[in-house]
CSV table of C-alpha atoms in Angstrom, one decimal:
chain,number,residue,atom,x,y,z
A,1051,MET,CA,88.5,112.0,122.8
A,1052,LYS,CA,84.6,111.8,122.3
A,1053,ILE,CA,83.0,110.9,119.0
A,1054,ARG,CA,81.7,114.6,119.0
A,1055,THR,CA,85.4,116.2,119.8
A,1056,ARG,CA,86.6,113.3,116.9
A,1057,ILE,CA,84.0,114.4,114.3
A,1058,ALA,CA,85.5,118.4,114.7
A,1059,LEU,CA,88.7,117.7,113.8
A,1060,VAL,CA,89.2,115.3,111.1
A,1061,SER,CA,85.8,117.5,109.7
A,1062,THR,CA,88.2,121.0,110.5
A,1063,LEU,CA,91.4,118.7,109.3
A,1064,ALA,CA,89.7,117.1,106.0
A,1065,THR,CA,88.1,120.7,104.6
A,1066,THR,CA,91.4,122.1,105.4
A,1067,ALA,CA,93.4,120.0,103.6
A,1068,ILE,CA,90.6,121.0,100.5
A,1069,PHE,CA,91.0,124.4,100.6
A,1070,ALA,CA,94.1,124.5,101.6
A,1071,GLY,CA,94.6,123.0,98.2
A,1072,VAL,CA,92.3,125.8,96.7
A,1073,VAL,CA,94.9,128.3,98.2
A,1074,VAL,CA,98.0,126.5,96.7
A,1075,LEU,CA,96.6,126.6,93.7
A,1076,VAL,CA,95.4,129.9,93.9
A,1077,MET,CA,98.7,131.0,94.7
A,1078,VAL,CA,99.8,128.8,91.4
A,1079,PHE,CA,97.3,130.3,89.2
A,1080,SER,CA,99.0,134.4,90.3
A,1081,SER,CA,102.1,133.4,90.0
A,1082,SER,CA,102.0,131.9,86.7
A,1083,ASN,CA,99.6,134.6,86.1
A,1084,ARG,CA,101.9,137.3,87.0
A,1085,GLU,CA,105.0,135.6,84.9
A,1086,SER,CA,102.8,135.5,82.3
A,1087,GLU,CA,101.6,139.1,81.8
A,1088,PHE,CA,104.8,140.3,82.7
A,1089,PHE,CA,106.8,138.5,79.7
A,1090,ARG,CA,104.0,140.3,77.7
A,1091,THR,CA,104.6,143.6,79.5
A,1092,LEU,CA,108.0,142.6,77.8
A,1093,TYR,CA,107.2,142.1,74.3
A,1094,ASP,CA,105.4,145.0,74.2
A,1095,GLU,CA,107.8,147.0,76.2
A,1096,ALA,CA,110.8,145.8,73.3
A,1097,VAL,CA,109.2,145.8,70.0
A,1098,THR,CA,107.8,149.5,71.4
A,1099,LYS,CA,111.0,151.0,72.0
A,1100,ALA,CA,112.2,148.7,68.5
A,1101,ASN,CA,109.6,151.2,66.5
A,1102,LEU,CA,111.4,153.9,68.3
A,1103,PHE,CA,114.5,153.5,67.6
A,1104,PHE,CA,114.3,152.5,64.2
A,1105,SER,CA,111.6,155.1,63.0
A,1106,GLY,CA,114.0,158.0,64.2
A,1107,THR,CA,111.0,159.5,65.7
A,1108,VAL,CA,113.1,159.6,69.5
A,1109,ASP,CA,116.8,159.5,69.0
A,1110,ALA,CA,118.9,157.3,71.2
A,1111,ALA,CA,119.7,159.4,73.3
A,1112,THR,CA,116.2,161.2,75.0
A,1113,MET,CA,115.3,157.2,75.1
A,1114,HIS,CA,118.5,156.6,76.9
A,1115,GLU,CA,117.4,159.8,79.1
A,1116,ILE,CA,113.6,158.8,79.7
A,1117,TYR,CA,114.8,155.2,81.2
A,1118,LEU,CA,117.4,157.2,83.3
A,1119,ASN,CA,114.7,159.7,84.9
A,1120,ASN,CA,111.8,156.5,84.5
A,1121,ARG,CA,114.6,154.3,86.9
A,1122,GLU,CA,114.3,155.7,89.6
A,1123,THR,CA,110.4,156.0,90.3
A,1124,ILE,CA,109.8,152.8,88.6
A,1125,ASP,CA,111.2,149.3,87.7
A,1126,GLU,CA,111.6,150.0,84.1
A,1127,VAL,CA,112.4,147.8,81.4
A,1128,GLU,CA,116.2,147.6,80.2
A,1129,VAL,CA,115.8,147.0,76.7
A,1130,ALA,CA,119.0,146.2,74.2
A,1131,ILE,CA,119.3,145.1,70.2
A,1132,TYR,CA,122.0,144.4,68.0
A,1133,ASP,CA,122.6,143.4,64.5
A,1134,GLY,CA,122.8,140.3,62.5
A,1135,SER,CA,126.0,139.8,63.2
A,1136,GLY,CA,125.5,140.2,67.3
A,1137,THR,CA,126.7,144.3,67.2
A,1138,LEU,CA,125.4,146.3,70.2
A,1139,ILE,CA,123.4,149.4,68.5
A,1140,TYR,CA,121.3,150.6,70.7
A,1141,HIS,CA,121.7,150.0,74.8
A,1142,ASP,CA,119.5,151.8,77.4
A,1143,ASP,CA,121.9,151.9,80.6
A,1144,HIS,CA,125.7,149.9,79.4
A,1145,GLU,CA,126.5,150.9,83.1
A,1146,ILE,CA,123.7,148.6,84.9
A,1147,ASP,CA,123.7,146.3,82.6
A,1148,LEU,CA,121.1,143.6,83.0
A,1149,VAL,CA,121.0,140.7,81.3
A,1150,LYS,CA,125.0,140.6,79.7
A,1151,GLU,CA,124.1,138.8,76.2
A,1152,THR,CA,127.0,136.1,74.9
A,1153,PRO,CA,127.2,134.6,71.9
A,1154,GLU,CA,125.4,131.7,72.6
A,1155,MET,CA,122.7,134.0,73.7
A,1156,LEU,CA,121.7,135.3,70.4
A,1157,ARG,CA,121.8,132.5,68.7
A,1158,GLU,CA,119.5,130.5,70.7
A,1159,ILE,CA,117.2,133.8,69.7
A,1160,ARG,CA,117.4,133.6,66.5
A,1161,ALA,CA,117.1,129.9,66.5
A,1162,GLY,CA,113.8,130.4,68.3
A,1163,GLY,CA,112.9,133.5,67.5
A,1164,LEU,CA,110.9,133.9,70.5
A,1165,LEU,CA,113.1,133.1,74.0
A,1166,GLU,CA,111.6,133.7,77.9
A,1167,PHE,CA,114.0,133.3,81.1
A,1168,TYR,CA,114.7,134.7,84.1
A,1169,GLU,CA,118.0,136.9,84.6
A,1170,GLY,CA,118.6,136.1,88.6
A,1171,PRO,CA,115.7,137.9,90.0
A,1172,TYR,CA,114.6,140.0,86.0
A,1173,GLN,CA,112.5,138.8,83.5
A,1174,VAL,CA,114.1,138.2,80.6
A,1175,VAL,CA,112.8,138.7,77.1
A,1176,GLY,CA,115.1,137.6,73.5
A,1177,LEU,CA,113.0,138.2,70.3
A,1178,VAL,CA,113.9,138.5,66.2
A,1179,TYR,CA,112.8,141.5,65.8
A,1180,ASP,CA,112.8,142.2,61.0
A,1181,HIS,CA,113.2,145.7,60.3
A,1182,ALA,CA,113.6,147.2,56.1
A,1183,GLY,CA,114.8,143.4,54.9
A,1184,GLU,CA,117.0,142.8,58.3
A,1185,SER,CA,116.7,141.2,61.0
A,1186,TYR,CA,117.1,142.2,64.5
A,1187,ILE,CA,117.8,140.7,68.3
A,1188,VAL,CA,116.0,143.1,70.9
A,1189,THR,CA,116.2,141.8,74.3
A,1190,ALA,CA,113.8,143.4,77.5
A,1191,ALA,CA,114.9,142.6,81.0
A,1192,ALA,CA,112.9,144.3,83.8
A,1193,TYR,CA,112.3,143.4,87.7
A,1194,ASP,CA,108.4,143.0,88.5
A,1195,GLY,CA,108.3,144.8,91.6
A,1196,TYR,CA,104.9,145.5,92.1
A,1197,GLY,CA,103.6,142.1,90.8
A,1198,LEU,CA,105.5,141.1,92.5
A,1199,SER,CA,104.5,142.8,95.5
A,1200,LYS,CA,100.9,142.4,95.1
A,1201,LEU,CA,102.2,138.3,94.9
A,1202,ALA,CA,103.5,138.5,97.9
A,1203,ALA,CA,100.2,140.6,99.5
A,1204,LEU,CA,98.1,137.9,98.3
A,1205,ARG,CA,100.0,135.8,100.1
A,1206,THR,CA,99.7,137.2,103.1
A,1207,PHE,CA,95.9,137.2,103.1
A,1208,LEU,CA,95.3,133.8,101.7
A,1209,LEU,CA,97.7,133.2,104.6
A,1210,SER,CA,95.3,135.2,107.7
A,1211,VAL,CA,92.2,133.6,105.6
A,1212,PHE,CA,93.1,130.3,106.3
A,1213,ILE,CA,94.3,130.6,109.4
A,1214,MET,CA,90.7,132.2,110.4
A,1215,ALA,CA,89.2,130.0,108.6
A,1216,LEU,CA,90.8,126.9,110.6
A,1217,LEU,CA,89.3,128.6,113.5
A,1218,LEU,CA,86.2,129.3,112.3
A,1219,LEU,CA,85.5,125.3,110.8
A,1220,TYR,CA,86.6,123.6,114.2
A,1221,ILE,CA,84.0,125.7,116.3
A,1222,ALA,CA,81.5,125.2,113.1
A,1223,GLY,CA,82.8,120.9,113.5
A,1224,ASN,CA,82.4,120.9,116.7
A,1225,TRP,CA,78.7,122.4,116.1
A,1226,ILE,CA,77.7,120.9,113.3
A,1227,ALA,CA,78.8,117.3,115.4
A,1228,GLY,CA,76.5,118.6,119.0
A,1229,LYS,CA,74.4,118.5,116.4
A,1230,ALA,CA,74.1,115.5,114.7
A,1231,LEU,CA,75.2,113.4,117.4
A,1232,SER,CA,72.3,115.1,120.6
A,1233,PRO,CA,70.2,112.6,119.9
A,1234,VAL,CA,72.6,110.2,120.9
A,1235,LYS,CA,72.4,112.3,124.3
A,1236,GLY,CA,68.9,111.4,124.4
A,1237,ILE,CA,69.4,108.1,123.9
A,1238,VAL,CA,72.0,107.4,126.1
A,1239,ASP,CA,70.4,109.2,129.0
A,1240,GLN,CA,67.4,107.0,128.2
A,1241,VAL,CA,69.0,103.7,127.9
A,1242,GLU,CA,70.5,104.9,131.8
A,1243,ASP,CA,67.2,105.2,132.7
A,1244,ILE,CA,66.6,101.4,131.5
A,1245,THR,CA,67.4,98.8,134.1
A,1246,GLY,CA,66.5,95.0,134.9
A,1247,SER,CA,62.9,96.3,136.6
A,1248,ARG,CA,62.2,98.6,134.1
A,1249,LEU,CA,63.5,96.4,131.0
A,1250,GLY,CA,59.5,97.1,129.6
A,1251,ARG,CA,60.9,101.1,128.6
A,1252,ARG,CA,61.8,101.2,125.2
A,1253,LEU,CA,64.2,104.3,122.9
A,1254,PRO,CA,61.9,106.0,120.4
A,1255,ALA,CA,61.6,105.1,117.4
A,1256,GLY,CA,62.8,108.5,115.5
A,1257,ASN,CA,63.3,108.0,111.8
A,1258,PRO,CA,63.7,104.6,110.5
A,1259,ALA,CA,65.8,105.5,107.6
A,1260,ASP,CA,68.8,107.6,109.0
A,1261,GLU,CA,71.4,105.6,111.8
A,1262,LEU,CA,69.8,106.0,114.7
A,1263,GLY,CA,66.4,105.2,113.6
A,1264,GLU,CA,68.0,101.8,112.5
A,1265,LEU,CA,70.4,102.0,116.4
A,1266,SER,CA,67.3,102.6,118.3
A,1267,ALA,CA,65.4,99.9,116.3
A,1268,ALA,CA,68.2,97.5,116.9
A,1269,PHE,CA,68.5,98.5,120.5
A,1270,ASN,CA,64.4,97.9,121.1
A,1271,GLY,CA,64.5,94.6,119.7
A,1272,MET,CA,67.2,93.5,121.9
A,1273,LEU,CA,65.0,95.1,124.8
A,1274,ASP,CA,62.9,92.8,124.0
A,1275,ARG,CA,64.8,90.1,123.6
A,1276,LEU,CA,66.2,90.5,126.7
A,1277,GLU,CA,62.3,91.4,128.0
A,1278,ARG,CA,61.6,87.9,127.3
A,1279,SER,CA,64.4,85.9,128.4
A,1280,PHE,CA,63.8,87.6,131.6
A,1281,GLU,CA,60.2,86.7,131.7
A,1282,ALA,CA,60.8,83.9,130.6
A,1283,GLN,CA,63.2,83.2,133.5
A,1284,SER,CA,60.9,84.3,136.3
A,1285,ARG,CA,58.8,82.4,135.5
A,1286,PHE,CA,60.9,79.5,135.3
A,1287,LEU,CA,61.8,79.7,138.9
A,1288,SER,CA,58.3,80.7,140.3
A,1289,ASN,CA,56.4,77.8,138.2
A,1290,ILE,CA,59.2,75.5,139.5
A,1291,SER,CA,59.3,76.6,143.2
A,1292,HIS,CA,55.7,75.9,143.3
A,1293,GLU,CA,55.4,73.2,141.5
A,1294,LEU,CA,58.3,70.6,143.9
A,1295,ARG,CA,57.0,72.7,146.3
A,1296,THR,CA,53.7,69.9,146.4
A,1297,PRO,CA,55.7,67.1,146.1
A,1298,LEU,CA,58.6,67.3,148.1
A,1299,SER,CA,56.7,68.6,151.4
A,1300,ALA,CA,54.7,65.2,150.4
A,1301,LEU,CA,57.5,63.4,150.5
A,1302,ARG,CA,59.0,65.0,153.6
A,1303,ALA,CA,55.9,64.4,156.0
A,1304,GLU,CA,56.0,60.9,154.3
A,1305,LEU,CA,59.9,60.2,155.8
A,1306,GLU,CA,58.3,62.5,159.3
A,1307,ILE,CA,55.7,60.7,160.0
A,1308,ALA,CA,57.7,57.4,159.1
A,1309,MET,CA,60.0,58.7,161.6
A,1310,LEU,CA,57.6,59.3,164.5
A,1311,LYS,CA,57.9,55.9,166.1
A,1312,GLU,CA,58.9,52.2,165.7
A,1313,ARG,CA,56.6,50.6,162.9
A,1314,THR,CA,57.0,47.4,161.6
A,1315,PRO,CA,59.2,46.6,158.8
A,1316,GLU,CA,55.7,46.4,156.0
A,1317,GLU,CA,54.5,49.3,157.4
A,1318,TYR,CA,58.3,51.1,156.6
A,1319,ARG,CA,58.3,50.0,153.0
A,1320,GLU,CA,54.7,51.6,153.2
A,1321,TYR,CA,56.2,54.7,153.9
A,1322,ILE,CA,59.3,53.9,151.6
A,1323,GLY,CA,57.6,53.1,149.2
A,1324,ARG,CA,55.7,56.8,148.8
A,1325,ALA,CA,58.1,58.1,149.4
A,1326,SER,CA,60.2,56.4,146.5
A,1327,GLU,CA,56.5,58.1,144.5
A,1328,ASP,CA,56.9,61.5,145.5
A,1329,ALA,CA,61.5,61.0,144.3
A,1330,ALA,CA,59.8,59.8,141.1
A,1331,THR,CA,57.7,62.9,140.9
A,1332,ILE,CA,60.0,65.5,141.7
A,1333,GLU,CA,62.6,63.5,139.8
A,1334,SER,CA,59.7,63.2,136.5
A,1335,LEU,CA,58.5,67.3,137.2
A,1336,SER,CA,62.4,68.8,137.8
A,1337,ALA,CA,63.4,66.7,133.9
A,1338,GLY,CA,60.2,68.1,132.2
A,1339,LEU,CA,60.8,71.8,133.0
A,1340,LEU,CA,64.2,71.8,132.4
A,1341,ASP,CA,63.5,70.3,128.6
A,1342,LEU,CA,60.9,73.3,128.9
A,1343,ALA,CA,63.4,75.4,129.7
A,1344,ARG,CA,65.7,74.2,126.9
A,1345,ALA,CA,62.7,74.3,124.0
A,1346,GLY,CA,62.4,78.1,124.4
A,1347,SER,CA,65.9,79.6,124.5
A,1348,ASP,CA,67.0,80.9,121.1
A,1349,SER,CA,66.7,77.9,118.1
A,1350,SER,CA,69.7,79.3,116.7
A,1351,ARG,CA,72.0,77.4,119.4
A,1352,ILE,CA,70.0,74.0,118.8
A,1353,SER,CA,71.8,71.5,117.3
A,1354,MET,CA,69.4,70.6,113.9
A,1355,LYS,CA,70.2,68.3,111.5
A,1356,GLU,CA,67.8,65.8,109.3
A,1357,VAL,CA,65.7,64.3,111.3
A,1358,ARG,CA,63.3,60.8,109.7
A,1359,ILE,CA,59.8,61.9,111.7
A,1360,ASP,CA,58.8,58.5,111.3
A,1361,GLU,CA,61.7,57.3,113.4
A,1362,ALA,CA,60.9,59.9,115.4
A,1363,LEU,CA,57.2,58.8,115.8
A,1364,LEU,CA,58.6,54.7,116.7
A,1365,ASP,CA,61.5,55.7,119.0
A,1366,ALA,CA,58.3,57.2,120.8
A,1367,ARG,CA,55.8,55.2,120.5
A,1368,ALA,CA,58.3,52.6,122.6
A,1369,VAL,CA,59.6,54.8,124.6
A,1370,VAL,CA,56.3,55.6,126.4
A,1371,ILE,CA,54.5,52.0,126.5
A,1372,ARG,CA,57.9,50.7,127.8
A,1373,ALA,CA,57.9,53.7,130.9
A,1374,ASN,CA,53.4,52.4,130.8
A,1375,PRO,CA,52.7,48.5,130.2
A,1376,GLY,CA,48.7,49.2,130.1
A,1377,TYR,CA,49.7,52.2,127.1
A,1378,GLU,CA,48.9,51.0,123.1
A,1379,ALA,CA,49.8,52.9,120.3
A,1380,ASP,CA,49.1,52.5,116.8
A,1381,ILE,CA,51.2,54.3,113.9
A,1382,ILE,CA,49.5,54.6,110.6
A,1383,PHE,CA,51.3,55.5,107.9
A,1384,GLY,CA,49.9,57.5,104.5
A,1385,PRO,CA,50.3,55.7,101.3
A,1386,ASP,CA,53.2,58.3,99.5
A,1387,GLU,CA,54.6,57.9,103.6
A,1388,ASP,CA,57.8,56.0,102.1
A,1389,ASP,CA,59.6,58.7,100.1
A,1390,GLU,CA,62.0,59.6,102.5
A,1391,ARG,CA,62.1,63.3,101.2
A,1392,THR,CA,58.1,63.9,102.1
A,1393,VAL,CA,59.2,62.0,106.3
A,1394,THR,CA,62.4,63.9,106.8
A,1395,VAL,CA,62.5,67.4,108.1
A,1396,ARG,CA,65.3,69.7,109.6
A,1397,GLY,CA,65.5,69.9,113.2
A,1398,ASN,CA,66.5,68.3,116.1
A,1399,SER,CA,65.8,64.3,116.7
A,1400,TYR,CA,65.5,64.6,120.7
A,1401,LEU,CA,63.3,67.9,121.0
A,1402,LEU,CA,61.2,66.3,118.3
A,1403,TYR,CA,60.8,62.8,119.9
A,1404,THR,CA,60.4,64.4,123.2
A,1405,ALA,CA,57.5,66.2,121.8
A,1406,PHE,CA,55.9,63.3,120.2
A,1407,ALA,CA,56.2,61.4,123.8
A,1408,ASN,CA,54.1,64.5,125.5
A,1409,LEU,CA,51.5,63.7,122.4
A,1410,ILE,CA,51.1,60.0,122.3
A,1411,GLY,CA,51.0,59.7,126.4
A,1412,ASN,CA,48.4,62.7,127.1
A,1413,ASN,CA,46.2,60.3,124.7
A,1414,CYS,CA,47.2,57.3,126.5
A,1415,LYS,CA,46.2,58.9,129.8
A,1416,TYR,CA,42.7,60.1,128.5
A,1417,SER,CA,41.7,57.6,127.0
A,1418,PRO,CA,39.7,54.9,128.6
A,1419,ASP,CA,41.2,52.0,127.0
A,1420,HIS,CA,44.7,54.2,126.8
A,1421,THR,CA,44.6,54.1,123.3
A,1422,SER,CA,46.8,56.1,121.4
A,1423,THR,CA,46.1,56.9,116.9
A,1424,VAL,CA,48.7,58.7,115.0
A,1425,THR,CA,48.3,58.5,111.1
A,1426,LEU,CA,50.5,61.0,109.2
A,1427,SER,CA,50.5,62.1,105.4
A,1428,HIS,CA,51.9,65.0,103.9
A,1429,TYR,CA,50.6,68.3,101.6
A,1430,GLY,CA,52.5,70.3,99.8
A,1431,ASP,CA,55.7,70.8,101.8
A,1432,ARG,CA,54.4,70.2,105.0
A,1433,LEU,CA,53.5,67.3,107.0
A,1434,GLN,CA,50.8,66.4,109.0
A,1435,ILE,CA,50.8,63.7,112.2
A,1436,ARG,CA,47.5,63.4,113.6
A,1437,PHE,CA,47.2,61.9,117.1
A,1438,SER,CA,44.1,61.3,118.1
A,1439,ASP,CA,41.9,59.4,121.2
A,1440,THR,CA,38.9,58.1,122.6
A,1441,GLY,CA,38.9,59.7,126.0
A,1442,THR,CA,36.2,61.8,127.5
A,1443,GLY,CA,37.1,64.9,125.4
A,1444,ILE,CA,38.3,68.9,127.1
A,1445,PRO,CA,35.9,71.3,128.3
A,1446,SER,CA,35.0,74.4,125.2
A,1447,GLY,CA,36.0,75.9,128.1
A,1448,ASP,CA,39.6,74.8,128.3
A,1449,LEU,CA,40.9,74.0,124.4
A,1450,ASP,CA,42.1,78.0,124.9
A,1451,ARG,CA,44.4,77.3,127.8
A,1452,ILE,CA,45.5,73.8,127.3
A,1453,PHE,CA,48.4,74.9,125.7
A,1454,GLU,CA,49.9,77.7,128.7
A,1455,PRO,CA,52.5,76.3,131.9
A,1456,PHE,CA,50.9,74.1,134.5
A,1457,TYR,CA,47.5,74.8,133.6
A,1458,ARG,CA,45.2,71.5,133.7
A,1459,GLY,CA,41.8,71.2,133.2
A,1460,ALA,CA,38.8,70.9,135.8
A,1461,ASP,CA,38.2,66.9,134.6
A,1462,SER,CA,42.0,66.4,135.0
A,1463,ALA,CA,42.3,65.9,138.9
A,1464,ALA,CA,41.9,62.3,138.6
A,1465,VAL,CA,44.9,62.0,135.8
A,1466,LYS,CA,48.4,62.4,137.0
A,1467,GLY,CA,50.5,65.1,135.5
A,1468,HIS,CA,52.8,68.9,136.0
A,1469,GLY,CA,49.9,71.1,132.9
A,1470,ILE,CA,54.3,70.9,131.5
A,1471,GLY,CA,53.6,68.5,127.9
A,1472,LEU,CA,51.4,69.8,126.0
A,1473,THR,CA,53.3,73.3,126.7
A,1474,LEU,CA,56.5,71.6,125.6
A,1475,ALA,CA,55.2,69.8,122.4
A,1476,LYS,CA,54.0,73.3,121.4
A,1477,THR,CA,56.9,75.4,122.1
A,1478,ILE,CA,59.2,72.6,120.6
A,1479,ILE,CA,56.2,72.3,117.5
A,1480,GLU,CA,56.9,75.6,116.9
A,1481,LEU,CA,61.0,75.5,117.2
A,1482,HIS,CA,60.4,73.0,114.3
A,1483,GLY,CA,58.6,76.1,112.5
A,1484,GLY,CA,55.9,74.2,112.7
A,1485,THR,CA,52.0,75.0,114.2
A,1486,ILE,CA,50.5,72.7,116.7
A,1487,GLU,CA,46.3,72.4,117.2
A,1488,VAL,CA,43.5,70.3,119.1
A,1489,SER,CA,40.4,69.6,118.2
A,1490,SER,CA,37.7,68.0,120.2
A,1491,GLN,CA,34.2,67.1,121.0
A,1492,GLN,CA,32.9,66.4,124.8
A,1493,GLY,CA,32.8,62.0,125.2
A,1494,GLU,CA,34.5,61.4,121.4
A,1495,GLY,CA,38.0,62.5,122.1
A,1496,THR,CA,40.1,64.6,121.6
A,1497,VAL,CA,43.0,65.2,118.2
A,1498,PHE,CA,46.3,67.5,118.6
A,1499,ILE,CA,46.8,67.8,114.5
A,1500,VAL,CA,50.9,68.8,113.8
A,1501,SER,CA,51.9,70.5,111.2
A,1502,ILE,CA,55.7,70.6,110.0
A,1503,PRO,CA,57.6,71.7,107.0
A,1504,HIS,CA,59.8,68.8,105.2
A,1505,ILE,CA,62.4,69.2,103.6
């Protein structure tokens, strides 16, 4: 069942239930009002006939004749009068006798002063009537044919209106649901037009204060994330295929040249050594690309815990020096960094160590003496780590692009690398809520400044 039909049915049922309740209340009120009014009519008729009887204005025979004549055309009230001893002294018609007054009934009327009840389909009023110092009991009974017929007509009318209203309510509910959901139909049509090759399309924002506006905003946010993910994957695949082509081609060429003819063991060892270097290059590049992909993933999927920055820096320094025996790195801790709280951040220890290793290695790689100086300090709620070298510096034209994936400056040709390290470091630092800035002067060296919030 479509939402439009379900909304129409639910709204119709809800409105119908309310309308049915109103109809029932009207019928109950009308029935109660008719009953009360007819009891008052019976009371007035009983008092009027008692006045006529005791005043002697109209004799009993005339009153009886009037009753019989009226009974042929209307539901005339039948009145009976009893004296204090319970003896019947007047009755409109003994033969019909709508109410069979019993001694118990007369005693009950006398005790209560007024009694209203039903005798079959007839309504009956019994009352005490005082005249000339004597108390009499008067009963009046009749069938409210006119009132009941009007009540039946009202019931029929309300039932007809209820049935017609039920149909109209469903039609109106269906129309209202259609109008309310028409923007959703537009959203569905536009969503169906969004494909993997057209992820740049977005839904119209609409009114941000209503639910459909919130839905469109949420969906557009999801499309933004998907588009970034698709672009990252596409860029990753393009970059890895491009970057792996060169070392793979070199490796293949070395092996093919080695197989062209018989060679001496020394020549084979030379070709195998060069092939091994190409394989190591491929391994290093693959590891860097995988680290870059991991760092660029959703931060909510990365395990975070408390990490001591001083320990991560020492580990990174040890790994860089072990992999490159000619490198040196000095780590300088500020005077207040013995406080564990100021050197602890919430993050991923492997990723932070990877970022620091890349920054230290980059310093050493571009310094004539292959050294890096790392200074750790804190300012307020943030840690600051400075990675300095004494190299030739970075040309001003390259400063804005050094964090781009696979970008290498004009003066980097003599230094081995893939252009991944700085991109990876920046991505990792930003994942931890930090920033990384670079300051460089030609001939004076380069400084990378990392700022990360501590706990």
